[in-house]
JSON list of C-alpha atoms in Angstrom, two decimals:
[
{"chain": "A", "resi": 1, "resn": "UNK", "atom": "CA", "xyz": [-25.89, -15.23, -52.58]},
{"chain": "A", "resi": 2, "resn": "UNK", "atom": "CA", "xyz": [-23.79, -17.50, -54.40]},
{"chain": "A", "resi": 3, "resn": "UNK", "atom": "CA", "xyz": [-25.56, -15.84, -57.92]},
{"chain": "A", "resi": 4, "resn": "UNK", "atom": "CA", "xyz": [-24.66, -13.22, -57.07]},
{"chain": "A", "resi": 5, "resn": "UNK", "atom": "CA", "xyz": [-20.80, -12.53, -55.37]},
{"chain": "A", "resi": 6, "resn": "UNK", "atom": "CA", "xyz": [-19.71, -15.97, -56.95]},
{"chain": "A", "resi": 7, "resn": "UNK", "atom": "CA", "xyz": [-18.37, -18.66, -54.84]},
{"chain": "A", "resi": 8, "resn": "UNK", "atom": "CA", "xyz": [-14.64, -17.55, -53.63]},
{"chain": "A", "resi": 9, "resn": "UNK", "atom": "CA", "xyz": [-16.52, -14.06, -52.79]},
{"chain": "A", "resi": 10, "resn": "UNK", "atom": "CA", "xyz": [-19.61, -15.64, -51.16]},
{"chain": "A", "resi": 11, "resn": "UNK", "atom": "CA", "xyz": [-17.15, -17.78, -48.73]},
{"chain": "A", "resi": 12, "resn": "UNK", "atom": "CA", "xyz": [-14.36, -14.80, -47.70]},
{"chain": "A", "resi": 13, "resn": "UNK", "atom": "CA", "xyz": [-17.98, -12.58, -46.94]},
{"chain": "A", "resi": 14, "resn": "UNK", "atom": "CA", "xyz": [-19.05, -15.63, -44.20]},
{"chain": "A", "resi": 15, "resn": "UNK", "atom": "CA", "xyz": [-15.18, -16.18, -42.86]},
{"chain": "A", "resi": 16, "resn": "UNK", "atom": "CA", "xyz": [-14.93, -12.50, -42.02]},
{"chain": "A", "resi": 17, "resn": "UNK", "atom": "CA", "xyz": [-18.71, -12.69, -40.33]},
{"chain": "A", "resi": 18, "resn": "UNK", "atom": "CA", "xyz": [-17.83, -14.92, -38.73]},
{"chain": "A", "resi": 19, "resn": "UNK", "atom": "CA", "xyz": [-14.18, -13.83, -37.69]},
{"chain": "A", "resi": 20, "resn": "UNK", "atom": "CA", "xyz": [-16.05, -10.76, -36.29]},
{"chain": "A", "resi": 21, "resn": "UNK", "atom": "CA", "xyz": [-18.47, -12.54, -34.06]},
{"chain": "A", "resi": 22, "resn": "UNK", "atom": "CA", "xyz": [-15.15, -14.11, -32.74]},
{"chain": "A", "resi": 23, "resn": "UNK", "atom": "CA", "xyz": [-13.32, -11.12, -32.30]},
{"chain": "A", "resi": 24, "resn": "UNK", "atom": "CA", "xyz": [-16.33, -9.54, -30.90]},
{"chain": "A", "resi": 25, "resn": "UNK", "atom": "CA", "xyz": [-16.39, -12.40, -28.33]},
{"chain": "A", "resi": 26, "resn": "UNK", "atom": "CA", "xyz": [-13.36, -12.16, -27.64]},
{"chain": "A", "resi": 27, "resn": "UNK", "atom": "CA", "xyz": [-12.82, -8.99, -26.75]},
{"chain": "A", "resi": 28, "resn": "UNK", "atom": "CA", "xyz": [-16.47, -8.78, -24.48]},
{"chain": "A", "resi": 29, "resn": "UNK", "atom": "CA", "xyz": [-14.69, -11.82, -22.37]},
{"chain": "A", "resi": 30, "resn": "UNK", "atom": "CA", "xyz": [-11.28, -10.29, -22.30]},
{"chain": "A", "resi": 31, "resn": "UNK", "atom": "CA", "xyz": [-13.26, -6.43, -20.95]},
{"chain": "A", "resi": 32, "resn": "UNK", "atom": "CA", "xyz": [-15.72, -8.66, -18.73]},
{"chain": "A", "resi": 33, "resn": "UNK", "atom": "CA", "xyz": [-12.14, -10.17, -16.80]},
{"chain": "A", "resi": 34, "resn": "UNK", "atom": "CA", "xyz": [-10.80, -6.56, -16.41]},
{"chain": "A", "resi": 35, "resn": "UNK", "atom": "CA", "xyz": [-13.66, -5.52, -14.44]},
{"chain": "A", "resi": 36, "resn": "UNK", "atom": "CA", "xyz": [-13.41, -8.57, -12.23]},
{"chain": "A", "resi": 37, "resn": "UNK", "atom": "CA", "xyz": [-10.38, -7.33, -11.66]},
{"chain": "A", "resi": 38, "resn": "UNK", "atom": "CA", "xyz": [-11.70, -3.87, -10.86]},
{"chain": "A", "resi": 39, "resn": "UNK", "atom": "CA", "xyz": [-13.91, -5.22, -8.58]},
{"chain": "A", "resi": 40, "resn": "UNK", "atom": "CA", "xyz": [-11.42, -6.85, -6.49]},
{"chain": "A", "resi": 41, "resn": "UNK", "atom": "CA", "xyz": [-8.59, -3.22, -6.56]},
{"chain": "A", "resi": 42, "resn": "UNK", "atom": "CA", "xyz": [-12.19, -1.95, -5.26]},
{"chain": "A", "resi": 43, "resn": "UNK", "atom": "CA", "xyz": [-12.33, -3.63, -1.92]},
{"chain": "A", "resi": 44, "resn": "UNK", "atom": "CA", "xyz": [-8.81, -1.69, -1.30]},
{"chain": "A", "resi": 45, "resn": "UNK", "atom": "CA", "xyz": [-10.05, 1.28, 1.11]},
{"chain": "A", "resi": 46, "resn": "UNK", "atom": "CA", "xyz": [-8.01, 4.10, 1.34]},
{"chain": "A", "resi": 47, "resn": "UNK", "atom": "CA", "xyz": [-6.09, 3.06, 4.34]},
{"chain": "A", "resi": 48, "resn": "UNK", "atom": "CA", "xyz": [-4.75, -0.23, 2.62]},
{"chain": "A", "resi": 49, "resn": "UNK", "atom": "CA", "xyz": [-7.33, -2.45, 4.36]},
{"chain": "A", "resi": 50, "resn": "UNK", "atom": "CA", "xyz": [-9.85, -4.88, 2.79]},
{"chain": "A", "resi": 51, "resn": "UNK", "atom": "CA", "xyz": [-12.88, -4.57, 3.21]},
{"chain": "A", "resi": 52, "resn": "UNK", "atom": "CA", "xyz": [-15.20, -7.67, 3.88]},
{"chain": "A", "resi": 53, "resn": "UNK", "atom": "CA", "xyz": [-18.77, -8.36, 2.70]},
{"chain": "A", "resi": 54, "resn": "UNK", "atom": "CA", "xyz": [-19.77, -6.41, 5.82]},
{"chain": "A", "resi": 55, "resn": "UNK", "atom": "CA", "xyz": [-17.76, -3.11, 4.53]},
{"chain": "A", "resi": 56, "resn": "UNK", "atom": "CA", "xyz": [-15.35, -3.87, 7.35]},
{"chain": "A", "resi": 57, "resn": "UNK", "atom": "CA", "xyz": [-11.27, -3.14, 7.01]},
{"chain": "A", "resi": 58, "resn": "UNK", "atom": "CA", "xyz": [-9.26, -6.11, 7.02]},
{"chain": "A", "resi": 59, "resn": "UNK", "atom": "CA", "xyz": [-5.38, -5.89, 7.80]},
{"chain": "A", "resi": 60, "resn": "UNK", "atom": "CA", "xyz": [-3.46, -6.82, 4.30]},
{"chain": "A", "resi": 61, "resn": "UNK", "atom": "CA", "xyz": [-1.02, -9.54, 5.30]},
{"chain": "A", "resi": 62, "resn": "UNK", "atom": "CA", "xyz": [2.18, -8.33, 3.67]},
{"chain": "A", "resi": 63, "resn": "UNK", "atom": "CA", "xyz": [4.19, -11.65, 3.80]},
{"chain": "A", "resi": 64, "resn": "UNK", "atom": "CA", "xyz": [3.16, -15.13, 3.74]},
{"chain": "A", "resi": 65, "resn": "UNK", "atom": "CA", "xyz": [2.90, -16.59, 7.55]},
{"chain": "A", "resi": 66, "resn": "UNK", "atom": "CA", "xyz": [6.24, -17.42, 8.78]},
{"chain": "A", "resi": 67, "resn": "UNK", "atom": "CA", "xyz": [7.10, -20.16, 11.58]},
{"chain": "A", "resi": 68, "resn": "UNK", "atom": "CA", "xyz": [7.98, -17.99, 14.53]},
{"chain": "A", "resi": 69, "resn": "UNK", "atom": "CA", "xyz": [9.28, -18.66, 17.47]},
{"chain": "A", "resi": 70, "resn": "UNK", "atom": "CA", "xyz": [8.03, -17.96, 20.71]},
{"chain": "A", "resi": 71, "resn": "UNK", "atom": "CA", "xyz": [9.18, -14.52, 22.21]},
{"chain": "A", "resi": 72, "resn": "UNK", "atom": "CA", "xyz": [10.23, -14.46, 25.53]},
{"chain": "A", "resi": 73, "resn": "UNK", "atom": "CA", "xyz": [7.66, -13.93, 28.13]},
{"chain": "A", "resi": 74, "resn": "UNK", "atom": "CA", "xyz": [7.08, -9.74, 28.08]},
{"chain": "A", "resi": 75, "resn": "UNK", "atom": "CA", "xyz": [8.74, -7.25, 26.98]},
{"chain": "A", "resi": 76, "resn": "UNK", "atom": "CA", "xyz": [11.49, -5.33, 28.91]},
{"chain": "A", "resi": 77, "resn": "UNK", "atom": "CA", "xyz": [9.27, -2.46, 30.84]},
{"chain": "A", "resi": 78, "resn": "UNK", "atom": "CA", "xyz": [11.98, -0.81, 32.97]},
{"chain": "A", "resi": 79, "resn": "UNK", "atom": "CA", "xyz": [13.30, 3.29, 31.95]},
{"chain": "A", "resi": 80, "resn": "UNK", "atom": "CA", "xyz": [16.86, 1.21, 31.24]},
{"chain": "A", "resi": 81, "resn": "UNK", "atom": "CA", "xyz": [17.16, -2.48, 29.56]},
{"chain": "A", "resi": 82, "resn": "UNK", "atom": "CA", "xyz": [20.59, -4.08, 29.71]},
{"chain": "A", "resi": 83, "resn": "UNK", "atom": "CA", "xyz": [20.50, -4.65, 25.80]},
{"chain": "A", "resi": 84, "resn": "UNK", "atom": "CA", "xyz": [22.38, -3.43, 23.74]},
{"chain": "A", "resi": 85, "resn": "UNK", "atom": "CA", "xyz": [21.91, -0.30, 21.59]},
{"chain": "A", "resi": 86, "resn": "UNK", "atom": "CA", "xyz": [20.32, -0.93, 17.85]},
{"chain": "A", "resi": 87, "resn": "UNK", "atom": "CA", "xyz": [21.23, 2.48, 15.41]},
{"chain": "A", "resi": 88, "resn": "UNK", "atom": "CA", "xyz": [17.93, 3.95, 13.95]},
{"chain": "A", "resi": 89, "resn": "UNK", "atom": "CA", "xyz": [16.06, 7.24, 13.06]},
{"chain": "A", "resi": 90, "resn": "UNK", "atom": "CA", "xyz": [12.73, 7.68, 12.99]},
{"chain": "A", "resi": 91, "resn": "UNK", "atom": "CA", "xyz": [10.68, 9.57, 10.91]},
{"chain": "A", "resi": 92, "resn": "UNK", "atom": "CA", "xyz": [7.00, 11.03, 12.20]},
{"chain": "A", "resi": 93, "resn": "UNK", "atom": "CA", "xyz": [4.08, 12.46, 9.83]},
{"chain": "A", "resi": 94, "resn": "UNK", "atom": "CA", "xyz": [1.03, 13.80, 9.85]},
{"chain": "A", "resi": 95, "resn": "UNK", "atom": "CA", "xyz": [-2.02, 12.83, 8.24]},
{"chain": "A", "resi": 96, "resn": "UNK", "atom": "CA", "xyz": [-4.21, 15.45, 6.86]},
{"chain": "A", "resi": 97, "resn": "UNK", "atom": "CA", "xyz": [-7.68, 13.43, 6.89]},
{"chain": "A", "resi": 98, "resn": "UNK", "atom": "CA", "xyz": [-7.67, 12.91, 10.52]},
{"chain": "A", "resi": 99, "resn": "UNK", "atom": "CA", "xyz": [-4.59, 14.83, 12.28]},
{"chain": "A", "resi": 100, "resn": "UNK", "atom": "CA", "xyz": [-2.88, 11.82, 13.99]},
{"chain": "A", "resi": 101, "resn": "UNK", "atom": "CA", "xyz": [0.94, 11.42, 13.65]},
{"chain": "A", "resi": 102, "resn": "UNK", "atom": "CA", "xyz": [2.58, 8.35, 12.17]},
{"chain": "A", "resi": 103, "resn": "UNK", "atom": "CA", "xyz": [5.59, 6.93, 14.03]},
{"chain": "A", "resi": 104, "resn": "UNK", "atom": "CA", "xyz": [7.90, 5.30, 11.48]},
{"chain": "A", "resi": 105, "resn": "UNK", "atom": "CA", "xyz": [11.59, 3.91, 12.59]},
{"chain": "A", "resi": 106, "resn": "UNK", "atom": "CA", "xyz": [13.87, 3.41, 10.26]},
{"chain": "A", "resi": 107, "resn": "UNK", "atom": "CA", "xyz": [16.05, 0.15, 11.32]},
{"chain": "A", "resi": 108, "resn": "UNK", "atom": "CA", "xyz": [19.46, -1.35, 10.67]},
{"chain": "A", "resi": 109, "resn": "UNK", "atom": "CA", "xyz": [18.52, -4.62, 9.09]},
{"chain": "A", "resi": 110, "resn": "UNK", "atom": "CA", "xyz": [15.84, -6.72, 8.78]},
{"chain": "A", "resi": 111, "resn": "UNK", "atom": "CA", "xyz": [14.00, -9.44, 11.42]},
{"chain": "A", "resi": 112, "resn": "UNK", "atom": "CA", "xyz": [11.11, -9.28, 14.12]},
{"chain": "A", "resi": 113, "resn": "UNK", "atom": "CA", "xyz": [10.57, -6.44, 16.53]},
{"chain": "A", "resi": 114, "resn": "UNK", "atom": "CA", "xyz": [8.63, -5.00, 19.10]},
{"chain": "A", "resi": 115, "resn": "UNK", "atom": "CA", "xyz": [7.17, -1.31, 19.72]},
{"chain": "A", "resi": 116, "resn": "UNK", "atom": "CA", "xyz": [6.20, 0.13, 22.56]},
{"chain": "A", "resi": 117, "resn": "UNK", "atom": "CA", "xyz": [5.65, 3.74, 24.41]},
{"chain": "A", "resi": 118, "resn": "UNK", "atom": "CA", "xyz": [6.23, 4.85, 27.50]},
{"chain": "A", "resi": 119, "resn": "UNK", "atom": "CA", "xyz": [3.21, 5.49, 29.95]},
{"chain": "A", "resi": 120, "resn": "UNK", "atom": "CA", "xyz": [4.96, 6.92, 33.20]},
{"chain": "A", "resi": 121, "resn": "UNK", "atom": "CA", "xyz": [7.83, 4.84, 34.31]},
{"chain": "A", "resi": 122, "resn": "UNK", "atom": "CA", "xyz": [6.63, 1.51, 32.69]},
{"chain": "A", "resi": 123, "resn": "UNK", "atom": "CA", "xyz": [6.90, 0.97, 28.74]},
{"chain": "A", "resi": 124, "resn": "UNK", "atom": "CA", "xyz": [3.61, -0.78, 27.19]},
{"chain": "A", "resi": 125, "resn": "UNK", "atom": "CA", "xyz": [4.00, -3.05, 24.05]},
{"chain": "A", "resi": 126, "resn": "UNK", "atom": "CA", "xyz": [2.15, -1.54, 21.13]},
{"chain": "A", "resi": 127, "resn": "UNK", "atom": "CA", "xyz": [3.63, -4.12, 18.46]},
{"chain": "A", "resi": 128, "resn": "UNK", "atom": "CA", "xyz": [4.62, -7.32, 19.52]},
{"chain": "A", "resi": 129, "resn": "UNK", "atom": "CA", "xyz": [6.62, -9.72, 16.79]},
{"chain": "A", "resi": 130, "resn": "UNK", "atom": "CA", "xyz": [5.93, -7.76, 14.11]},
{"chain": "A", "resi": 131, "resn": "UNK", "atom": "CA", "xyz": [8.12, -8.61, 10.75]},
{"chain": "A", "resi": 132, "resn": "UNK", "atom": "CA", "xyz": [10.62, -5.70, 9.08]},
{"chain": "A", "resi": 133, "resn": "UNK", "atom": "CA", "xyz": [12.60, -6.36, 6.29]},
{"chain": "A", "resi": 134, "resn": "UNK", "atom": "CA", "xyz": [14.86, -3.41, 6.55]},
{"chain": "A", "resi": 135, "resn": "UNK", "atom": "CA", "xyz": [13.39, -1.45, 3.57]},
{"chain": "A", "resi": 136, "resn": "UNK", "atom": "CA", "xyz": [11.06, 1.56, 4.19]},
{"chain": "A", "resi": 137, "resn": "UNK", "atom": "CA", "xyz": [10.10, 2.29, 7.99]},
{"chain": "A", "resi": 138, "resn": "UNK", "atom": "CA", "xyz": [8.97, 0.09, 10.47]},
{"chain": "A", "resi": 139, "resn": "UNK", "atom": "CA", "xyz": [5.76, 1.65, 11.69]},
{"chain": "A", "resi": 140, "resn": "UNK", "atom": "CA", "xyz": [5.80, 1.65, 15.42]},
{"chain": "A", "resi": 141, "resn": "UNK", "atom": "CA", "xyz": [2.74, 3.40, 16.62]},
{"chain": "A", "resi": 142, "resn": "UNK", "atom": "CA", "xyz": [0.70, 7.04, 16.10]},
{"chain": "A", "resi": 143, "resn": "UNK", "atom": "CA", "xyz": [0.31, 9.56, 17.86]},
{"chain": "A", "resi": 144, "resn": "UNK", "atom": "CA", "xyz": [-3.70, 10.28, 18.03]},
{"chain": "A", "resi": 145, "resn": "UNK", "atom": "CA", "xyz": [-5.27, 13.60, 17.03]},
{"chain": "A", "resi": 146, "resn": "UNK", "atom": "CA", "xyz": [-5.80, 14.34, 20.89]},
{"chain": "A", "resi": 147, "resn": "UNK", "atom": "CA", "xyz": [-2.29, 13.86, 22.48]},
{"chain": "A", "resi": 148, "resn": "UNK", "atom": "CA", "xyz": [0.67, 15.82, 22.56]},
{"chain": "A", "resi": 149, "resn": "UNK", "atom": "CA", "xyz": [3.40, 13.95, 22.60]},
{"chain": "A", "resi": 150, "resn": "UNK", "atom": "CA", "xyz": [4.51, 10.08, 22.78]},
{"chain": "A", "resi": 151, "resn": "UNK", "atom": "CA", "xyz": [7.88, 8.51, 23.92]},
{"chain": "A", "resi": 152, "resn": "UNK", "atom": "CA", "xyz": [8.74, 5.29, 21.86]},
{"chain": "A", "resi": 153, "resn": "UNK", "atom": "CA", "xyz": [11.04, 2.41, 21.22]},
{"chain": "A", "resi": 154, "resn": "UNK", "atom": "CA", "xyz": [12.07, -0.63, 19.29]},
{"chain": "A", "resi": 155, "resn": "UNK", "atom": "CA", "xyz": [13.38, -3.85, 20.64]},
{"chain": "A", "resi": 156, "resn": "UNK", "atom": "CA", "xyz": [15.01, -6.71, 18.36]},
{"chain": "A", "resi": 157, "resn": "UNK", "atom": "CA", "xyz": [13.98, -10.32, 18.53]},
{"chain": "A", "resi": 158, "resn": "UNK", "atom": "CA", "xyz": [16.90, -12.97, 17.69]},
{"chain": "A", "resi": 159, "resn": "UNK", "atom": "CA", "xyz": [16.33, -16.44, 19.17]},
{"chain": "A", "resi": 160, "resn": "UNK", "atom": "CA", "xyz": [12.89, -16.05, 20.23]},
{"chain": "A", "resi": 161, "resn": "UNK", "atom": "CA", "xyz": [15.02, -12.81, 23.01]},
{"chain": "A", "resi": 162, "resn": "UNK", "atom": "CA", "xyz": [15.10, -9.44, 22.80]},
{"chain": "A", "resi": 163, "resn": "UNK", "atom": "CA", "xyz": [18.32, -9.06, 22.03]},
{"chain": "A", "resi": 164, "resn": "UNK", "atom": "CA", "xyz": [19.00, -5.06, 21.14]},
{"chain": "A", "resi": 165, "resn": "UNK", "atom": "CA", "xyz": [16.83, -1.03, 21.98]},
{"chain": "A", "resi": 166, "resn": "UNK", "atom": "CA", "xyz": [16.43, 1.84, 19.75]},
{"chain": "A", "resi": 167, "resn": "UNK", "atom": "CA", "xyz": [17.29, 4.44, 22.05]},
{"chain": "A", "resi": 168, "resn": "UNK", "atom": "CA", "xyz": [13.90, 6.60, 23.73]},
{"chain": "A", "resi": 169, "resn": "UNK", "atom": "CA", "xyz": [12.34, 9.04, 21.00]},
{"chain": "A", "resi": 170, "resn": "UNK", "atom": "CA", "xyz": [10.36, 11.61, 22.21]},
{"chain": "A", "resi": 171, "resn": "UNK", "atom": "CA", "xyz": [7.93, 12.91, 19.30]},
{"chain": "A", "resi": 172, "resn": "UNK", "atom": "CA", "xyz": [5.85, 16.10, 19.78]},
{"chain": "A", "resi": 173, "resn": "UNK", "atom": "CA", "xyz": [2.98, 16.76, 18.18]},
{"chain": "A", "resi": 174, "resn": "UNK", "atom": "CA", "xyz": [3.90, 20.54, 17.95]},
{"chain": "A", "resi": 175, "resn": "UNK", "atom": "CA", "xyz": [7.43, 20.11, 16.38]},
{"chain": "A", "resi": 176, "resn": "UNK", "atom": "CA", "xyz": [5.85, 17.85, 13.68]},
{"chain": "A", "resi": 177, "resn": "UNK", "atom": "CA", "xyz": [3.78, 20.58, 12.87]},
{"chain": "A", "resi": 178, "resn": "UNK", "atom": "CA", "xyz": [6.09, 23.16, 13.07]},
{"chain": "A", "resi": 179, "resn": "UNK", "atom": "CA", "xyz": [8.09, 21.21, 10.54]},
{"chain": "A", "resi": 180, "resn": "UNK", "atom": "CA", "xyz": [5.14, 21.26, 8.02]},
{"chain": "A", "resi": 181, "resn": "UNK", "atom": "CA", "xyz": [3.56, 17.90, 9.44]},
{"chain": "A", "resi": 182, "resn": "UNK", "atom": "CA", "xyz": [6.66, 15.55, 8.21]},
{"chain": "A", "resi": 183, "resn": "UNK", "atom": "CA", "xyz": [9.92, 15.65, 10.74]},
{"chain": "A", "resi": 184, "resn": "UNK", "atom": "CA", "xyz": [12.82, 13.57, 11.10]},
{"chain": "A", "resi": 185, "resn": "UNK", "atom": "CA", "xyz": [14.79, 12.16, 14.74]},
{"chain": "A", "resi": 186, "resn": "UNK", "atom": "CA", "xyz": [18.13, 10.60, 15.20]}
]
């Protein structure tokens, strides 16, 4: 070869060989990480869940595990609490896959609540503890496919107490629909 191209020739022909089996390399392990990282957006099921090795959802864990303290033992379950009143709206929407209703409230500020509906007289906790931080809603519960209607509320934790109530929101399935499947309640 060196008969041939001459030296300086013979020398640039091997460097850029060889710069191409680099760049080749290169590129083929840079392509191979991307679809790692495919893989892993791929366990993300529609419903923002993970999905184990068995195909089951997993809940994403939004924030990293905070220290909480202990609530107070059980939520107020009486038609009237003696706390006092926290401002919000709520917001409820229907889901076109399955035709249950999302209940979102949307909070002053940020800290731990509780949801829960009303079932007769008594009010049943649907969320306990969960974590807002006053951006977006707070979702509180759904209203299944096969029900009507749902009365909710929100309670406050400060202190390990509940210390304020949303006021009682009744959300019907047939106003939500009426209103195209997305309705607003203050």
């Amino acid at each position: 070869m060196k008969k041939i191209l001459g030296n300086k020739t013979a020398i640039i022909l091997v460097l850029a060989l060889l710069a191409g089996f680099g760049g080749t390399f290169a590129y083929l392990s840079m392509t191979d990480s991307s679809k790692k990282e495919e893989e892993k957006k791929d366990d993300t099921k529609e419903d923002g869940k993970i999905q184990n090795e068995k195909g089951e959802g997993l809940p994403i864990q939004e924030d990293s595990p905070k220290k909480q303290e202990p609530v107070q033992e059980g939520a107020p379950t009486g038609s009237s609490t003696n706390l006092s009143s926290l401002s919000s709206s709520v917001t409820a929407q229907k889901n076109p896959s399955d035709g249950s209703i999302e209940v979102l409230f949307y909070l002053e500020g940020s800290g731990s609540f509780t949801s829960q509906e009303k079932s007769g007289d008594a009010w049943i906790t649907v969320k306990e503890n969960q974590s807002y931080a006053g951006r977006g809603g707070f979702l509180a519960g759904t209203i299944s496919s096969g029900q009507e209607s749902k009365t909710m509320r929100v309670l406050k934790i400060e202190s390990g107490k509940y210390s304020t109530a949303t006021k009682e929101f009744t959300i019907k399935r047939s106003e939500v629909e009426a209103a195209l499947g997305i309705k607003t309640y203050n």
